[in-house]
Tab-separated table of C-alpha atoms in Angstrom:
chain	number	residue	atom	x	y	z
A	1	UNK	CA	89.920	110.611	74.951
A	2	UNK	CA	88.515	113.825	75.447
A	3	UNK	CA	89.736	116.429	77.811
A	4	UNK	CA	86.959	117.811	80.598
A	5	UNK	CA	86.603	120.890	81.965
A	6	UNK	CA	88.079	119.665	84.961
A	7	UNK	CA	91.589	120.193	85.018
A	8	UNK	CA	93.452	116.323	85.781
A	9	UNK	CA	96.777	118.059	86.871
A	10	UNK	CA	96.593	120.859	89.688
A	11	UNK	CA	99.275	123.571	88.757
A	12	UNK	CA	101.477	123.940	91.567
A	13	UNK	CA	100.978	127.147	93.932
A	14	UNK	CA	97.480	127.104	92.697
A	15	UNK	CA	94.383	127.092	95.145
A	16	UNK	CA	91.498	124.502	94.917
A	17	UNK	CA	89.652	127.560	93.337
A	18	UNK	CA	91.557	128.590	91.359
A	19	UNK	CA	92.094	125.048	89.813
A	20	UNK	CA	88.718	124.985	87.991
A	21	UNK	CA	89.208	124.618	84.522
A	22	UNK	CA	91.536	123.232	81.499
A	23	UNK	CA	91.789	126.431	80.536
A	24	UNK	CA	93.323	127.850	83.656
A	25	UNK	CA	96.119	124.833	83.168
A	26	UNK	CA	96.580	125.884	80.012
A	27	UNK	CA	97.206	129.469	81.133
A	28	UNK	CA	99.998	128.841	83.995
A	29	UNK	CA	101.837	126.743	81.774
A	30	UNK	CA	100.732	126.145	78.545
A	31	UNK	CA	103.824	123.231	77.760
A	32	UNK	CA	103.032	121.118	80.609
A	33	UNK	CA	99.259	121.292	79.006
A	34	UNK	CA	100.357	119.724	76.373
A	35	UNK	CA	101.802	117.118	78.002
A	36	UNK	CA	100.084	113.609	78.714
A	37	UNK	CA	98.969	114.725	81.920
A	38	UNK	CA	96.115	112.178	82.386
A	39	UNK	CA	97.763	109.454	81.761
A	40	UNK	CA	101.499	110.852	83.525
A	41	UNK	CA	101.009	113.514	85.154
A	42	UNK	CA	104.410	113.855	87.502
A	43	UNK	CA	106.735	113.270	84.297
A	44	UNK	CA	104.635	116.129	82.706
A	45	UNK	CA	105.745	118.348	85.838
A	46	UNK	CA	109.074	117.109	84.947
A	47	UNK	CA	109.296	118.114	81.733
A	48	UNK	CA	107.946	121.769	82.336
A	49	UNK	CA	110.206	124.359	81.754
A	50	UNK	CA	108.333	127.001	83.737
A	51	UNK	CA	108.079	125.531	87.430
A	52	UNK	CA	109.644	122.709	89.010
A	53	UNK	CA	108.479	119.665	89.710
A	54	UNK	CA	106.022	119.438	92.699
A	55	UNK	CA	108.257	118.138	95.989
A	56	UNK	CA	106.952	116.196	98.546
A	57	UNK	CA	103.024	114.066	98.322
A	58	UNK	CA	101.224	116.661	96.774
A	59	UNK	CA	100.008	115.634	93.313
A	60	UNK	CA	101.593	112.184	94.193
A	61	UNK	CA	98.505	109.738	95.764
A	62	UNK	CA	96.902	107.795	93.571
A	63	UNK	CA	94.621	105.025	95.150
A	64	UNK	CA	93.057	102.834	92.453
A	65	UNK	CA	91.558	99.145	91.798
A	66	UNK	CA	94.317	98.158	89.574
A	67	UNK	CA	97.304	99.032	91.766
A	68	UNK	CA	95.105	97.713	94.549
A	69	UNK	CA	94.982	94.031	93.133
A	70	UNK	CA	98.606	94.696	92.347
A	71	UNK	CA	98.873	94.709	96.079
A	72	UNK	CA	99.379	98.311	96.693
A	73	UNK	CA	97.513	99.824	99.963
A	74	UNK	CA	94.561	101.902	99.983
A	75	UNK	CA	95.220	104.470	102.263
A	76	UNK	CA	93.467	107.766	102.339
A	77	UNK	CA	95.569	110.828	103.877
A	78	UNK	CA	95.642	114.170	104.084
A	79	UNK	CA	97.224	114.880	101.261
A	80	UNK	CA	95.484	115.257	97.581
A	81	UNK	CA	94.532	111.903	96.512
A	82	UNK	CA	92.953	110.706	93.325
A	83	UNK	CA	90.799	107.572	93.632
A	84	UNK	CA	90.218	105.932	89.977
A	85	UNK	CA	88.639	102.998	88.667
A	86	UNK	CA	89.503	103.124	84.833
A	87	UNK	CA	86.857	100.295	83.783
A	88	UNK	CA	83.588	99.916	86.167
A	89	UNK	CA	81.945	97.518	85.216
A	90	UNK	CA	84.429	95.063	84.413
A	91	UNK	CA	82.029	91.967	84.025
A	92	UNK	CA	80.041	94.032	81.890
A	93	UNK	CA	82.987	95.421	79.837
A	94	UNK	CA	84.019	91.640	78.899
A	95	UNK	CA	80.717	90.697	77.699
A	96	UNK	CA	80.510	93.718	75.476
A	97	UNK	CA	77.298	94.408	77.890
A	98	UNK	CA	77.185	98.606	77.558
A	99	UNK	CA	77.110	99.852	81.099
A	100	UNK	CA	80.708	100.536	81.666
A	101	UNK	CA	82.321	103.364	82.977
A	102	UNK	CA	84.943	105.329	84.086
A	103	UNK	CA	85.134	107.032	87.620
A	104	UNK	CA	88.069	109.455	88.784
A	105	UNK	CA	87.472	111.104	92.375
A	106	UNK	CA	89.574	113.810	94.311
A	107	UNK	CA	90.285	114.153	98.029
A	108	UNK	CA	92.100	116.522	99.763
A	109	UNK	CA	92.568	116.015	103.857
A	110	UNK	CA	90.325	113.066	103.630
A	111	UNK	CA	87.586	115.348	101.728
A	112	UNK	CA	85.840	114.661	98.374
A	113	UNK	CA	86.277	117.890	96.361
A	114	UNK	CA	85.072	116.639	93.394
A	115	UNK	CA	84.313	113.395	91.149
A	116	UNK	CA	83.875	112.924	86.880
A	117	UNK	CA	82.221	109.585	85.551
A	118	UNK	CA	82.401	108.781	82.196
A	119	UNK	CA	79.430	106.010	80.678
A	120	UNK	CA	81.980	105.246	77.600
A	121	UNK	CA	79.030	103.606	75.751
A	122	UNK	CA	76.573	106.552	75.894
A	123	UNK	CA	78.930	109.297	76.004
A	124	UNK	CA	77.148	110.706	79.352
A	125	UNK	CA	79.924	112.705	81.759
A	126	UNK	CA	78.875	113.255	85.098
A	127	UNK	CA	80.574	115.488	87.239
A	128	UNK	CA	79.741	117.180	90.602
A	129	UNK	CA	82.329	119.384	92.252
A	130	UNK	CA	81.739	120.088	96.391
A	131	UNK	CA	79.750	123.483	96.668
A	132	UNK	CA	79.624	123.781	92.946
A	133	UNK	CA	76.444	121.466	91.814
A	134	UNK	CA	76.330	118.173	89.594
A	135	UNK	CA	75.805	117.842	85.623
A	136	UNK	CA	75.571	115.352	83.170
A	137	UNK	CA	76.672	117.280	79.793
A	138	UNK	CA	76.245	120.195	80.844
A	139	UNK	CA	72.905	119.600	82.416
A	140	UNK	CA	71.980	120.108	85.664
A	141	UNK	CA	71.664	117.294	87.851
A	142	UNK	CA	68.632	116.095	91.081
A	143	UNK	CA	67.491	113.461	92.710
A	144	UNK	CA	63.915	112.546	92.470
A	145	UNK	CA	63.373	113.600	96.123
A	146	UNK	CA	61.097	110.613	96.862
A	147	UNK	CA	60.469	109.496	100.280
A	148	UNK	CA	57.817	106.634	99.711
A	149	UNK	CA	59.581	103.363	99.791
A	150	UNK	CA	56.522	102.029	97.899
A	151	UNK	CA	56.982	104.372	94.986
A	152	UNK	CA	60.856	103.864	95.334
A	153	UNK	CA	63.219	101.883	92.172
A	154	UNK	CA	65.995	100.557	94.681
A	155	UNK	CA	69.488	99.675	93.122
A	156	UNK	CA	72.218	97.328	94.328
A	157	UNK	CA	74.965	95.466	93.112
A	158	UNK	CA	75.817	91.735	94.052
A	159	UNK	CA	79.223	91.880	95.300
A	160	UNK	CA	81.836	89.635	94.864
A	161	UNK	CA	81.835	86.920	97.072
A	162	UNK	CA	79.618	83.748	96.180
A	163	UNK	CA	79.982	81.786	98.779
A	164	UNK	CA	76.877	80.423	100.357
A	165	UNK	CA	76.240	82.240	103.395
A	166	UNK	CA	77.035	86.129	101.813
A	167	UNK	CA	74.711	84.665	98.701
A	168	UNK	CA	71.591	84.129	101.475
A	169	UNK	CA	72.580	87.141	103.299
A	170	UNK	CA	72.745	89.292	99.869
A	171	UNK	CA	69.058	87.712	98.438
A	172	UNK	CA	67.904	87.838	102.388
A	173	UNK	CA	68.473	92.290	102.045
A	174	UNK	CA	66.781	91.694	98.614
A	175	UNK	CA	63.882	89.894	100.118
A	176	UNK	CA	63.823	92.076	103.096
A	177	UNK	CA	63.104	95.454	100.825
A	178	UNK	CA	60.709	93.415	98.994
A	179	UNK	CA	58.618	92.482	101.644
A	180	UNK	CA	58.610	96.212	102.832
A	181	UNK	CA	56.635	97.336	99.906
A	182	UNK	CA	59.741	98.875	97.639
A	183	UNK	CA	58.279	98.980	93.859
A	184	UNK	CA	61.485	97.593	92.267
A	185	UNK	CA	65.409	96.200	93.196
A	186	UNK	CA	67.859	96.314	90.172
A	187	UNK	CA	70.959	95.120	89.236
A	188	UNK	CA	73.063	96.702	86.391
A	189	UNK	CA	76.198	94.987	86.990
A	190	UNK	CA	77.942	99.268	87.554
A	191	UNK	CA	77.850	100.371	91.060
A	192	UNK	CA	79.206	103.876	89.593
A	193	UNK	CA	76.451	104.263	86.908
A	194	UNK	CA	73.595	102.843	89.190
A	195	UNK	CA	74.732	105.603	91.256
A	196	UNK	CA	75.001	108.264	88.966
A	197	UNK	CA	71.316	106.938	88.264
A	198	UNK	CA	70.242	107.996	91.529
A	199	UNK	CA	71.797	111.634	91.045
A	200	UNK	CA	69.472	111.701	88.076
A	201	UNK	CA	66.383	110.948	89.614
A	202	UNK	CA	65.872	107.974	87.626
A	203	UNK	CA	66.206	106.001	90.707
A	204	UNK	CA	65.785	106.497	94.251
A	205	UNK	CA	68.220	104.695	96.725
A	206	UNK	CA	70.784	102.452	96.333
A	207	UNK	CA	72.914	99.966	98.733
A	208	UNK	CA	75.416	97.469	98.380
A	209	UNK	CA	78.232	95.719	100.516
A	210	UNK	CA	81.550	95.086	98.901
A	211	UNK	CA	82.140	97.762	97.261
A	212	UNK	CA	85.574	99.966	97.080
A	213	UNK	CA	86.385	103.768	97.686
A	214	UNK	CA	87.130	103.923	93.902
A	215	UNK	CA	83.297	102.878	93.452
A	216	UNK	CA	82.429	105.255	95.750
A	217	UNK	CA	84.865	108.647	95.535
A	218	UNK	CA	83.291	110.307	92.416
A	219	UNK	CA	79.729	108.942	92.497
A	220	UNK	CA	79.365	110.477	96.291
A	221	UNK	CA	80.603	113.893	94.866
A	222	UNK	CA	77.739	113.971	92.289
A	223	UNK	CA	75.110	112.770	94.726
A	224	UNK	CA	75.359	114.779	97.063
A	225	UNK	CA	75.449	117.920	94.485
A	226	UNK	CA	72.388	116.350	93.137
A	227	UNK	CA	71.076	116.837	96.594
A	228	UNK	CA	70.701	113.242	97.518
A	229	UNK	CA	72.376	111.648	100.620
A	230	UNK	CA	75.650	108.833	100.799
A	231	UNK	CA	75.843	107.345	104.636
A	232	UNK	CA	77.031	104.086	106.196
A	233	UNK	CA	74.751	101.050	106.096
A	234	UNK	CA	74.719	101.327	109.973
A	235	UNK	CA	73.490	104.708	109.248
A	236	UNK	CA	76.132	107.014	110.147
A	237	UNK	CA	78.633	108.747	108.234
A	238	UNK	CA	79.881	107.446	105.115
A	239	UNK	CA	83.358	105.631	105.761
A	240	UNK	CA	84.814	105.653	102.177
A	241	UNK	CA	87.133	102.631	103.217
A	242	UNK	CA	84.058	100.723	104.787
A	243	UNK	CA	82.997	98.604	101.934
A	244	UNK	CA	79.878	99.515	102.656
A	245	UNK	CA	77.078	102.271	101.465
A	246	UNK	CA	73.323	103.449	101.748
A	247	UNK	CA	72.863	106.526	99.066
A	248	UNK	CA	69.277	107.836	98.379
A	249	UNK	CA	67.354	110.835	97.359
A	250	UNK	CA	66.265	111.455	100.965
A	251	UNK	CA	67.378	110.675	104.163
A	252	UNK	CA	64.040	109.191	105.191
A	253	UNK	CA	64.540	107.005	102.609
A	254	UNK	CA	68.447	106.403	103.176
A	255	UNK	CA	67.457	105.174	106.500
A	256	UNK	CA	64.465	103.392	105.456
A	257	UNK	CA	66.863	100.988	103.731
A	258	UNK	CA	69.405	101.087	106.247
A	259	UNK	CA	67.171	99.916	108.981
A	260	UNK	CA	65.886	96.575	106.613
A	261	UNK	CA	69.590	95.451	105.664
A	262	UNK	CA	71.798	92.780	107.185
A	263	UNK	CA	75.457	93.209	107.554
A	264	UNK	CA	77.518	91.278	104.995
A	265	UNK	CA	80.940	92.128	105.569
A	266	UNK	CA	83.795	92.784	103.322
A	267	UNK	CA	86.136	94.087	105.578
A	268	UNK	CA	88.079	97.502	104.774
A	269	UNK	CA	89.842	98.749	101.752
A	270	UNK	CA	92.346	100.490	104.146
A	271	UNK	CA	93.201	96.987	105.766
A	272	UNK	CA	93.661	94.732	102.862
């Protein structure tokens, strides 16, 4: 796996600021660098020679699918959290269909701060840290800006319930944007790289009800860098733990979709 040049394990005493790069890790302590810190990054505090290990939460949340369906709670705080899905896309991934991706997000007091997404099969990284802009390898990143539902490609994701009623209510929002003139709906079967899509400007809004915080963390980073907007389906602010999402290039057009969809709900990720 290739290293970014976002650093995956904040050096302790550092700032957010000052936390930039892999190189500034490298720097303050050049052994725990060297250390698996993606894939452990406490023991890697452990082992370093130079500083102790971090005390108390910081560097210590993790919220992510897999402990999730392990039963583990999802529970945003104040302190820094990462929220990962390691495989998005998961239906996708077993069918050796290639939109599959990685998604790592970063909160700190309930704040996205910045997100990476990794589309394994194309070898696109996306990354959009808050204040700092959005890229996909290196290249700047926009939304299309597009306001016209009529010229507007619409993405969504089915969900995963498929029981009768959510299945009408799902092709009912389908039907519903439709009927209101939108030139396309698409599925891709990756709510991550459908949204990362959007940042792009290849498409222009996007919904969907069922999906998680680790769906949501890094794409919403990247977005809104890209300039686009991420808000509730009611059209308010974006609850990460709502299951829920509107994201578009504009806000007319965020609440142009709001407005035509019925509620399917999912519940909370925070009270599962």
């Amino acid at each position: 796996m290739h290293r970014t040049d976002v650093c995956l394990a904040p050096a302790q005493g550092l700032t957010l600021s000052e936390l930039g790069t892999v190189q500034e890790c490298q720097k303050h302590c050049p052994e725990c660098f060297r250390s698996s810190l993606f894939f452990d990054p406490e023991n890697a505090f452990g082992r370093c020679k130079q500083r102790p290990a971090p005390q108390g939460p910081a560097c210590r949340r993790f919220i992510a699918e897999e402990a999730a369906a392990s039963g583990a709670k999802c529970v945003l705080t104040h302190s820094p959290t990462w929220i990962i899905d390691p495989i998005d896309g998961t239906c996708n991934f077993v069918h050796r269909f290639p939109t599959v991706a990685v998604s790592i997000g970063f909160a700190v007091r309930q704040e996205l701060e910045f997100g990476v997404i990794y589309h394994c099969t194309e070898e696109r990284l996306y990354t959009g840290r808050r204040g700092r802009g959005a890229f996909c390898n290196g290249q700047r990143l926009r939304v299309s800006g597009e306001t016209d539902l009529s010229k507007a490609l619409v993405l969504t994701e089915i969900g995963p319930k498929r029981d009768p009623a959510t299945l009408k209510l799902f092709l009912s929002n389908m039907e519903r944007l439709l009927h209101a003139k939108a030139h396309g709906v698409r599925v891709i079967g990756s709510s991550t790289l459908a949204l990362c899509h959007l940042a792009s400007g290849a498409a222009d809004a996007y919904y969907q009800f069922g999906l998680h915080c680790w769906d949501l963390a890094a794409a919403t980073v990247i977005i809104r860098e890209a300039g686009g907007i991420v808000i509730d389906t009611s059209g308010g602010p974006l609850d990460l733990m709502a299951c829920r999402v509107v994201a578009a290039s504009t806000r007319e057009m965020a609440m142009l979709i709001a407005q035509a969809l019925q509620t399917i709900n999912y519940g909370r990720d925070d009270e599962k």
